[in-house]
mmCIF file of C-alpha atoms in Angstrom:
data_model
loop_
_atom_site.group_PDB
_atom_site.id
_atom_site.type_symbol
_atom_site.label_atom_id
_atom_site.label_comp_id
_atom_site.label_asym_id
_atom_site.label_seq_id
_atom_site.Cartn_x
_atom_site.Cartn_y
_atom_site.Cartn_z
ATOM 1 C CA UNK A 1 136.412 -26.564 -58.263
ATOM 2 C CA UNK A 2 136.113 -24.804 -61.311
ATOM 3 C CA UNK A 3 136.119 -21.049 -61.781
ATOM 4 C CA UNK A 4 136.024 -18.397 -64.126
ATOM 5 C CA UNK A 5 137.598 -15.001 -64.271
ATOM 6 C CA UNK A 6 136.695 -12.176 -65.952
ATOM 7 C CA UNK A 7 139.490 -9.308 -65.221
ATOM 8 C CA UNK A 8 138.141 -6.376 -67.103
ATOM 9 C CA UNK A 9 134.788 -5.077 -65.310
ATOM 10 C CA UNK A 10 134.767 -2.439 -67.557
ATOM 11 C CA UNK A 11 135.563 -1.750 -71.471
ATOM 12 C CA UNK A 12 135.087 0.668 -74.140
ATOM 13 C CA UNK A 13 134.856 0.905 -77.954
ATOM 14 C CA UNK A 14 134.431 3.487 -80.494
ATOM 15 C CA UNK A 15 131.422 2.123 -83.293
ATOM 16 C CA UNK A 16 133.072 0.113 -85.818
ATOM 17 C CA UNK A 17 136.235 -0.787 -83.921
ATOM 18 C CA UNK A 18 136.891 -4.221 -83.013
ATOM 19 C CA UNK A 19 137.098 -5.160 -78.906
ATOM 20 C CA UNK A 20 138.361 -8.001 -77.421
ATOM 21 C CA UNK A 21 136.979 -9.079 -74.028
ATOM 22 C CA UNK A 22 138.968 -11.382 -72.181
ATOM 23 C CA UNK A 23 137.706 -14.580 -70.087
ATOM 24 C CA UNK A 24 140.390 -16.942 -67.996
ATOM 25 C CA UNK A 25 139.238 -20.386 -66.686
ATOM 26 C CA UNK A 26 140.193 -22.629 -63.893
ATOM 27 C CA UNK A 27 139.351 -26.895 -64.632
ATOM 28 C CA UNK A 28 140.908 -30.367 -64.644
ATOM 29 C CA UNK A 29 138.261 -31.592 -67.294
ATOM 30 C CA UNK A 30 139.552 -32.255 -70.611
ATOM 31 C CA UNK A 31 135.922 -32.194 -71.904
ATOM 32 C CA UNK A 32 133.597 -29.076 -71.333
ATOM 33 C CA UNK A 33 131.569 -26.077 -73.026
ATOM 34 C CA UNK A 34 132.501 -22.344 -72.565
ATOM 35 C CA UNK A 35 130.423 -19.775 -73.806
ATOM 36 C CA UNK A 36 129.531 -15.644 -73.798
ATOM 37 C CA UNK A 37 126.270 -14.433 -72.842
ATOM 38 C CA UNK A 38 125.190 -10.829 -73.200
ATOM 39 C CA UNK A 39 122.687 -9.058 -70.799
ATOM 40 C CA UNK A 40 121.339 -5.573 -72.313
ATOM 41 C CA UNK A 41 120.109 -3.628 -69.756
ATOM 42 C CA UNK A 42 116.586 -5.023 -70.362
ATOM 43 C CA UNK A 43 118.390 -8.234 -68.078
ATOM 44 C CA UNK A 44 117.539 -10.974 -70.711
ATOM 45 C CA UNK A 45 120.386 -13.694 -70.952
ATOM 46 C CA UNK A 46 121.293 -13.974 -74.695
ATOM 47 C CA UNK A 47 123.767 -16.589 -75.670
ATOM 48 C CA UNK A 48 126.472 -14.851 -77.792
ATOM 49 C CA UNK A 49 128.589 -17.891 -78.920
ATOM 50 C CA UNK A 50 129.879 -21.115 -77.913
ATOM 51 C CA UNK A 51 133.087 -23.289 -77.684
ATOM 52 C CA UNK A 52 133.224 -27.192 -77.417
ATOM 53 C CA UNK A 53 137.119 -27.514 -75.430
ATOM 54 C CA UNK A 54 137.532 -30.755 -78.371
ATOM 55 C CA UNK A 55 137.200 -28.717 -80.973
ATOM 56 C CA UNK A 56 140.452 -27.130 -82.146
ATOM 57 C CA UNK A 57 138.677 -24.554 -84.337
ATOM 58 C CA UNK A 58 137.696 -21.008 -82.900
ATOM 59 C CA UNK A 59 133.553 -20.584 -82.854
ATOM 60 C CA UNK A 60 132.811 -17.473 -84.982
ATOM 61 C CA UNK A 61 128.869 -16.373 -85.249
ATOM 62 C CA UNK A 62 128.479 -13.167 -87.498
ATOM 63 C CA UNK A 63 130.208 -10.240 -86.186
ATOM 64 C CA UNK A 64 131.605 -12.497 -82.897
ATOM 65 C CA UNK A 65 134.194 -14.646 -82.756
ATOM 66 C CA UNK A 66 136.301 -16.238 -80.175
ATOM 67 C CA UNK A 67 139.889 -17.116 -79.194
ATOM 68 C CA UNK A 68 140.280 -20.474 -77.829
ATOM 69 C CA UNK A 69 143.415 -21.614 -75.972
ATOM 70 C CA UNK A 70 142.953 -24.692 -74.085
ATOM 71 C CA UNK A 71 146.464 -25.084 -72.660
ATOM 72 C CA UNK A 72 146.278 -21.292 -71.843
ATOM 73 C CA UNK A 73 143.047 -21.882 -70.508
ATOM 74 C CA UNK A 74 141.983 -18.884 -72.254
ATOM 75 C CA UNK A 75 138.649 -17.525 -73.725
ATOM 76 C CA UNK A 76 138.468 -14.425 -75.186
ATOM 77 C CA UNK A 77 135.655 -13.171 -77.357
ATOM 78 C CA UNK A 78 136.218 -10.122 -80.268
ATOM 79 C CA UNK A 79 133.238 -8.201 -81.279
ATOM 80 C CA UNK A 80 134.597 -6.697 -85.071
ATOM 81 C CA UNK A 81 132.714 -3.469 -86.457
ATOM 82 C CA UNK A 82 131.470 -2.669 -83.332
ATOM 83 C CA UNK A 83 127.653 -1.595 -83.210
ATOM 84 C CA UNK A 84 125.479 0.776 -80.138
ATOM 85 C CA UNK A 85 123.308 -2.090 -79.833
ATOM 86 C CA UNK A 86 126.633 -4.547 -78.427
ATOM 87 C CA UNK A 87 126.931 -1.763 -75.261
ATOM 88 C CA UNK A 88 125.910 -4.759 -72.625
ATOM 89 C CA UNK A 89 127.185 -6.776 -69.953
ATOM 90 C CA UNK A 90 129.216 -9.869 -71.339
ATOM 91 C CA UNK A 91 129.453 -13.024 -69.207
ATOM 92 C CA UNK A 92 131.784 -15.457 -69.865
ATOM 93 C CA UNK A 93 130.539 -18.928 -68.746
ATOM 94 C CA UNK A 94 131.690 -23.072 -67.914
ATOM 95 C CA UNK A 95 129.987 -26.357 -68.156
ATOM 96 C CA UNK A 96 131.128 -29.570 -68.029
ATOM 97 C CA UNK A 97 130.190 -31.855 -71.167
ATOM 98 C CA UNK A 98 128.365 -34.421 -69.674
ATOM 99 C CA UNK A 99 127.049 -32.423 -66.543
ATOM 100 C CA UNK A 100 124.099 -33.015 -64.836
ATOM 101 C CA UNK A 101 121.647 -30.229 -64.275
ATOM 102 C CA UNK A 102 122.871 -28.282 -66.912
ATOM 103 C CA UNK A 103 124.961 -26.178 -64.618
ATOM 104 C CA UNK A 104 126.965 -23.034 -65.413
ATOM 105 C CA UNK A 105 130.085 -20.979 -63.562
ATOM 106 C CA UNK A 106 130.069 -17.452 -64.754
ATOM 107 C CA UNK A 107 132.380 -14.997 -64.479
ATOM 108 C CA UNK A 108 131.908 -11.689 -62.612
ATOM 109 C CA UNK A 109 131.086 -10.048 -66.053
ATOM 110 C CA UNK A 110 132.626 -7.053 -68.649
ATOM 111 C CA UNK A 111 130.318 -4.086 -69.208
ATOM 112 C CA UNK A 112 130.838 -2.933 -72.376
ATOM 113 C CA UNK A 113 130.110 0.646 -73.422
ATOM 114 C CA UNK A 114 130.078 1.607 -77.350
ATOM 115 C CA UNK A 115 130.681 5.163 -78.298
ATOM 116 C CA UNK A 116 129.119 6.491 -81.237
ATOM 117 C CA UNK B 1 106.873 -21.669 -77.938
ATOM 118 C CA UNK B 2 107.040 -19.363 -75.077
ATOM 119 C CA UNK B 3 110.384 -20.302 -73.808
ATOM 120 C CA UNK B 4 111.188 -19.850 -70.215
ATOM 121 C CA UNK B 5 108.691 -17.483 -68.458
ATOM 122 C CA UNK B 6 109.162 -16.149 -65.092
ATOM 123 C CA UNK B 7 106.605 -14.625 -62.672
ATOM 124 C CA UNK B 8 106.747 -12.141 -60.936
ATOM 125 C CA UNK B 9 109.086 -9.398 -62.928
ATOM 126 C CA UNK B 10 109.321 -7.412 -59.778
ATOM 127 C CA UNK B 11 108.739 -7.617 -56.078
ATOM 128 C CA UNK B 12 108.878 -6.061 -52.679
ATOM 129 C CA UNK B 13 109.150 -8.138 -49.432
ATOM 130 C CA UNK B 14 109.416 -7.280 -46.129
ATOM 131 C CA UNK B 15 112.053 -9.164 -43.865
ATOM 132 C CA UNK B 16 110.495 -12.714 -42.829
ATOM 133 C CA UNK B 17 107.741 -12.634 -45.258
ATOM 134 C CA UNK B 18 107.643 -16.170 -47.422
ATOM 135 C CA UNK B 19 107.120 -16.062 -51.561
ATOM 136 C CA UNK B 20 107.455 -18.248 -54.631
ATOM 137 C CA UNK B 21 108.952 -17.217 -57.689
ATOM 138 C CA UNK B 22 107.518 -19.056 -60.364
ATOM 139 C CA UNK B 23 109.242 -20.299 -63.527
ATOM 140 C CA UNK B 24 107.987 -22.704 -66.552
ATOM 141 C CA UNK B 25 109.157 -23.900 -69.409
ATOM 142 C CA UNK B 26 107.246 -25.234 -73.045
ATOM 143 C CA UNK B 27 110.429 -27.269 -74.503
ATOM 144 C CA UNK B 28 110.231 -29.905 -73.184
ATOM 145 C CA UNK B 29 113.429 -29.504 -71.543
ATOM 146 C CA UNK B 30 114.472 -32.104 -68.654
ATOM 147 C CA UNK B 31 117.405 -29.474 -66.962
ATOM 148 C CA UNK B 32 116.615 -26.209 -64.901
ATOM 149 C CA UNK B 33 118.015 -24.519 -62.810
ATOM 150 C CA UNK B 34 118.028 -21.087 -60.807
ATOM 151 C CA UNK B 35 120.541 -18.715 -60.290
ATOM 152 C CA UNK B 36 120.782 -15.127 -58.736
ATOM 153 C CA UNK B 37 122.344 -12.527 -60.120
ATOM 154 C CA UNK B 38 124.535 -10.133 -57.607
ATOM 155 C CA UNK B 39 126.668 -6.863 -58.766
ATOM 156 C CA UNK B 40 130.113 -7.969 -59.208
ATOM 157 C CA UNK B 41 129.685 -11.473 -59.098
ATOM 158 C CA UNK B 42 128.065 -12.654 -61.907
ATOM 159 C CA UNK B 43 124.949 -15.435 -61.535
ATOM 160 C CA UNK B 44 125.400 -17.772 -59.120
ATOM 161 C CA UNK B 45 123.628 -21.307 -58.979
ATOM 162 C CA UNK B 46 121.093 -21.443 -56.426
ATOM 163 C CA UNK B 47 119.308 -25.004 -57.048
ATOM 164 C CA UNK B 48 118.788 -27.221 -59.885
ATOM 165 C CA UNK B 49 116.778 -30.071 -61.540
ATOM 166 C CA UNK B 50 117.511 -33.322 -63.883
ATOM 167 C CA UNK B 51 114.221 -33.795 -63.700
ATOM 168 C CA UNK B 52 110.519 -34.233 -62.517
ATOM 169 C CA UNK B 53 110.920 -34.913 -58.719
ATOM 170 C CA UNK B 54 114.752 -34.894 -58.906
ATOM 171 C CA UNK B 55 116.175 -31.586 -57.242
ATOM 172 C CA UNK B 56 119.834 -30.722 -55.776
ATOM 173 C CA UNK B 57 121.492 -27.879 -53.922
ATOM 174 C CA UNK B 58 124.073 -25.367 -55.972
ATOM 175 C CA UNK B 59 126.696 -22.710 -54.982
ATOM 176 C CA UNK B 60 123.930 -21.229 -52.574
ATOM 177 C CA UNK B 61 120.958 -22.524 -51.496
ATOM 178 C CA UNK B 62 120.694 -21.652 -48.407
ATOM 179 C CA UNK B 63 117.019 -19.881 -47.344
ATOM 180 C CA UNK B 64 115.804 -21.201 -50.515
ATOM 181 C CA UNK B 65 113.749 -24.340 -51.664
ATOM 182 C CA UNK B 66 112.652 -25.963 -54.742
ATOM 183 C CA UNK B 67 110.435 -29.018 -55.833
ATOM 184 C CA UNK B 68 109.796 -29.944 -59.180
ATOM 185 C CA UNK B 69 106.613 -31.895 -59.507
ATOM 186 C CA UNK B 70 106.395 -31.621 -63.683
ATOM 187 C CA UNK B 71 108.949 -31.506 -66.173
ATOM 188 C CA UNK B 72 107.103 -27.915 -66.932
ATOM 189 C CA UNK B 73 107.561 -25.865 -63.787
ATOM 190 C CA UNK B 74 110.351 -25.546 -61.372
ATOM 191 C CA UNK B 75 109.755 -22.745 -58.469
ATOM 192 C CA UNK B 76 111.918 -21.060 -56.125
ATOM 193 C CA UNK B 77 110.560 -20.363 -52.750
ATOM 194 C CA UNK B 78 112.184 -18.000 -49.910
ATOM 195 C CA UNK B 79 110.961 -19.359 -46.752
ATOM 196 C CA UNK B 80 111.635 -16.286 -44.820
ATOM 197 C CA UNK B 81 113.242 -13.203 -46.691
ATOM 198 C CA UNK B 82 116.083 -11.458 -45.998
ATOM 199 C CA UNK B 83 117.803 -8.304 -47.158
ATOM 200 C CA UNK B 84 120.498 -10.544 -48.265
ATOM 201 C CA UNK B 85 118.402 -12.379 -50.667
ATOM 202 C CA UNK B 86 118.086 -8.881 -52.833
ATOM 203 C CA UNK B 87 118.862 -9.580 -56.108
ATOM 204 C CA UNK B 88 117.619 -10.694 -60.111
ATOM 205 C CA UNK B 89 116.798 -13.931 -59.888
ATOM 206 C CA UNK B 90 116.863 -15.928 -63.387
ATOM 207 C CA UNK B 91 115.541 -19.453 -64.201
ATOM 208 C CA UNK B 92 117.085 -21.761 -66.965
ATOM 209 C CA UNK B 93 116.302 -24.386 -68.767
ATOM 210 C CA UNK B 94 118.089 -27.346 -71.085
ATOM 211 C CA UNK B 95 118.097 -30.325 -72.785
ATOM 212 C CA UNK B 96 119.465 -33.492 -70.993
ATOM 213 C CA UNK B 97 122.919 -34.848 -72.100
ATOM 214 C CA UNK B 98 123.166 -37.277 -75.233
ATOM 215 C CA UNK B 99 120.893 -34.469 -77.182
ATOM 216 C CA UNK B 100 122.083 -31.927 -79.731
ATOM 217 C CA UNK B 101 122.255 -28.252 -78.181
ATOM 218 C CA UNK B 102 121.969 -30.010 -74.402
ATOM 219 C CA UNK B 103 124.826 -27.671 -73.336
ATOM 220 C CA UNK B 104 122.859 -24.698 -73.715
ATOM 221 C CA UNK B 105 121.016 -22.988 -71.177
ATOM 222 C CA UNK B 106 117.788 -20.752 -71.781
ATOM 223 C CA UNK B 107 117.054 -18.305 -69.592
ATOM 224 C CA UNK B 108 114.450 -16.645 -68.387
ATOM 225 C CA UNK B 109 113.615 -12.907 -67.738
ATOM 226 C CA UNK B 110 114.814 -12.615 -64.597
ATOM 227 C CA UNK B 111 112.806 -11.110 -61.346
ATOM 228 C CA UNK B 112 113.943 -8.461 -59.656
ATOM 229 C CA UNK B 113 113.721 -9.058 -55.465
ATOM 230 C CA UNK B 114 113.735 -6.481 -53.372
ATOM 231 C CA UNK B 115 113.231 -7.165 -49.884
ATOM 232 C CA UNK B 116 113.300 -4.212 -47.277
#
């Protein structure tokens, strides 16, 4: 079965530093999805940024970017020039490519704190 | 569009009392899913859905059943509550494989359970 892990429940960053948040994964796929979700505290699930596993090049939205290593089995995202509004709970999260229900495995989740 | 709504946003329950948590979708989307959200451990998939009258059990579905009579709506009913079942529960939605963004879920804005 696949899982995800998610070692650091907690981290913290100074504004305008860059974190790194680290996500480990567990799958005999060769084909599959990973992702990072933030939850503020208001709960809502926003997607952060996303990886397809057959794509050699690291996903990079804004400010976010990850650091994909598939034999490592490794997903860690860096949030550069850190900002208040990033303090949130970061999810790292698995799907299969072609799997059916669109289902995810999270990890247990980093809550990030950003002092100003 | 609306997205994924979810009603309610909050509840109380007694033990053994019976509710539906209601959650719709506007995109057309043939995937959802529910999942419950837990301190420590992440969301966890509860049941999903490829589709209008297709439904399957997740990571744990026990005291918990769905039905999914439109492509639209996709509740979550507790049968008889429990204090276990305390928790945010969140609702998802996607598109079905073979589509461009099908690997990405939508949430919902969760509902917080409490049951006493």
């Amino acid at each position: 079965a696949q899982t995800v892990t998610q070692s650091q429940p907690e981290m913290s960053v100074q504004e305008a530093e860059t974190v790194t948040l680290s996500c480990t994964y567990d799958t005999s796929e060769s084909d599959y999805y990973l992702f990072w979700y933030k939850q503020p505290p208001s709960r809502q699930m926003i997607l952060v940024i996303r990886q397809e596993a057959y794509k050699q090049q690291n996903a990079t939205e804004n400010r976010f970017s990850v650091n994909f290593q598939k034999a490592a089995k490794s997903f860690s995202l860096k949030i550069s020039d850190s900002q208040l509004g990033d303090a949130a709970m970061y999810f790292c999260a698995y799907t299969e490519l072609y799997n059916q229900g669109g289902k995810l495995i999270f990890g247990q989740g980093t809550e990030l704190s950003v002092k100003p | 569009n609306a997205g994924v709504t979810q009603t309610p946003k909050f509840q109380v329950l007694k033990t053994g009392q019976s509710m539906t948590l209601q959650c719709a979708q506007d995109m057309n989307h043939e995937y959802m899913s529910w999942y419950r959200q837990d301190p420590g451990m992440g969301l966890r998939l509860i049941h999903y859905s490829v589709g209008a009258g297709i439904t399957d059990q997740g990571e744990v579905p026990n005291g918990y059943n769905v039905s999914r009579s439109t492509t639209e709506d996709f509740p979550l009913r507790l049968l008889s509550a429990a204090p276990s079942q305390t928790s945010v529960y969140f609702c998802a939605s996607s598109y079905t494989p073979g589509t461009s963004g099908q690997e990405t879920q939508y949430f919902g804005p969760g509902t917080r359970l409490l049951v006493l």
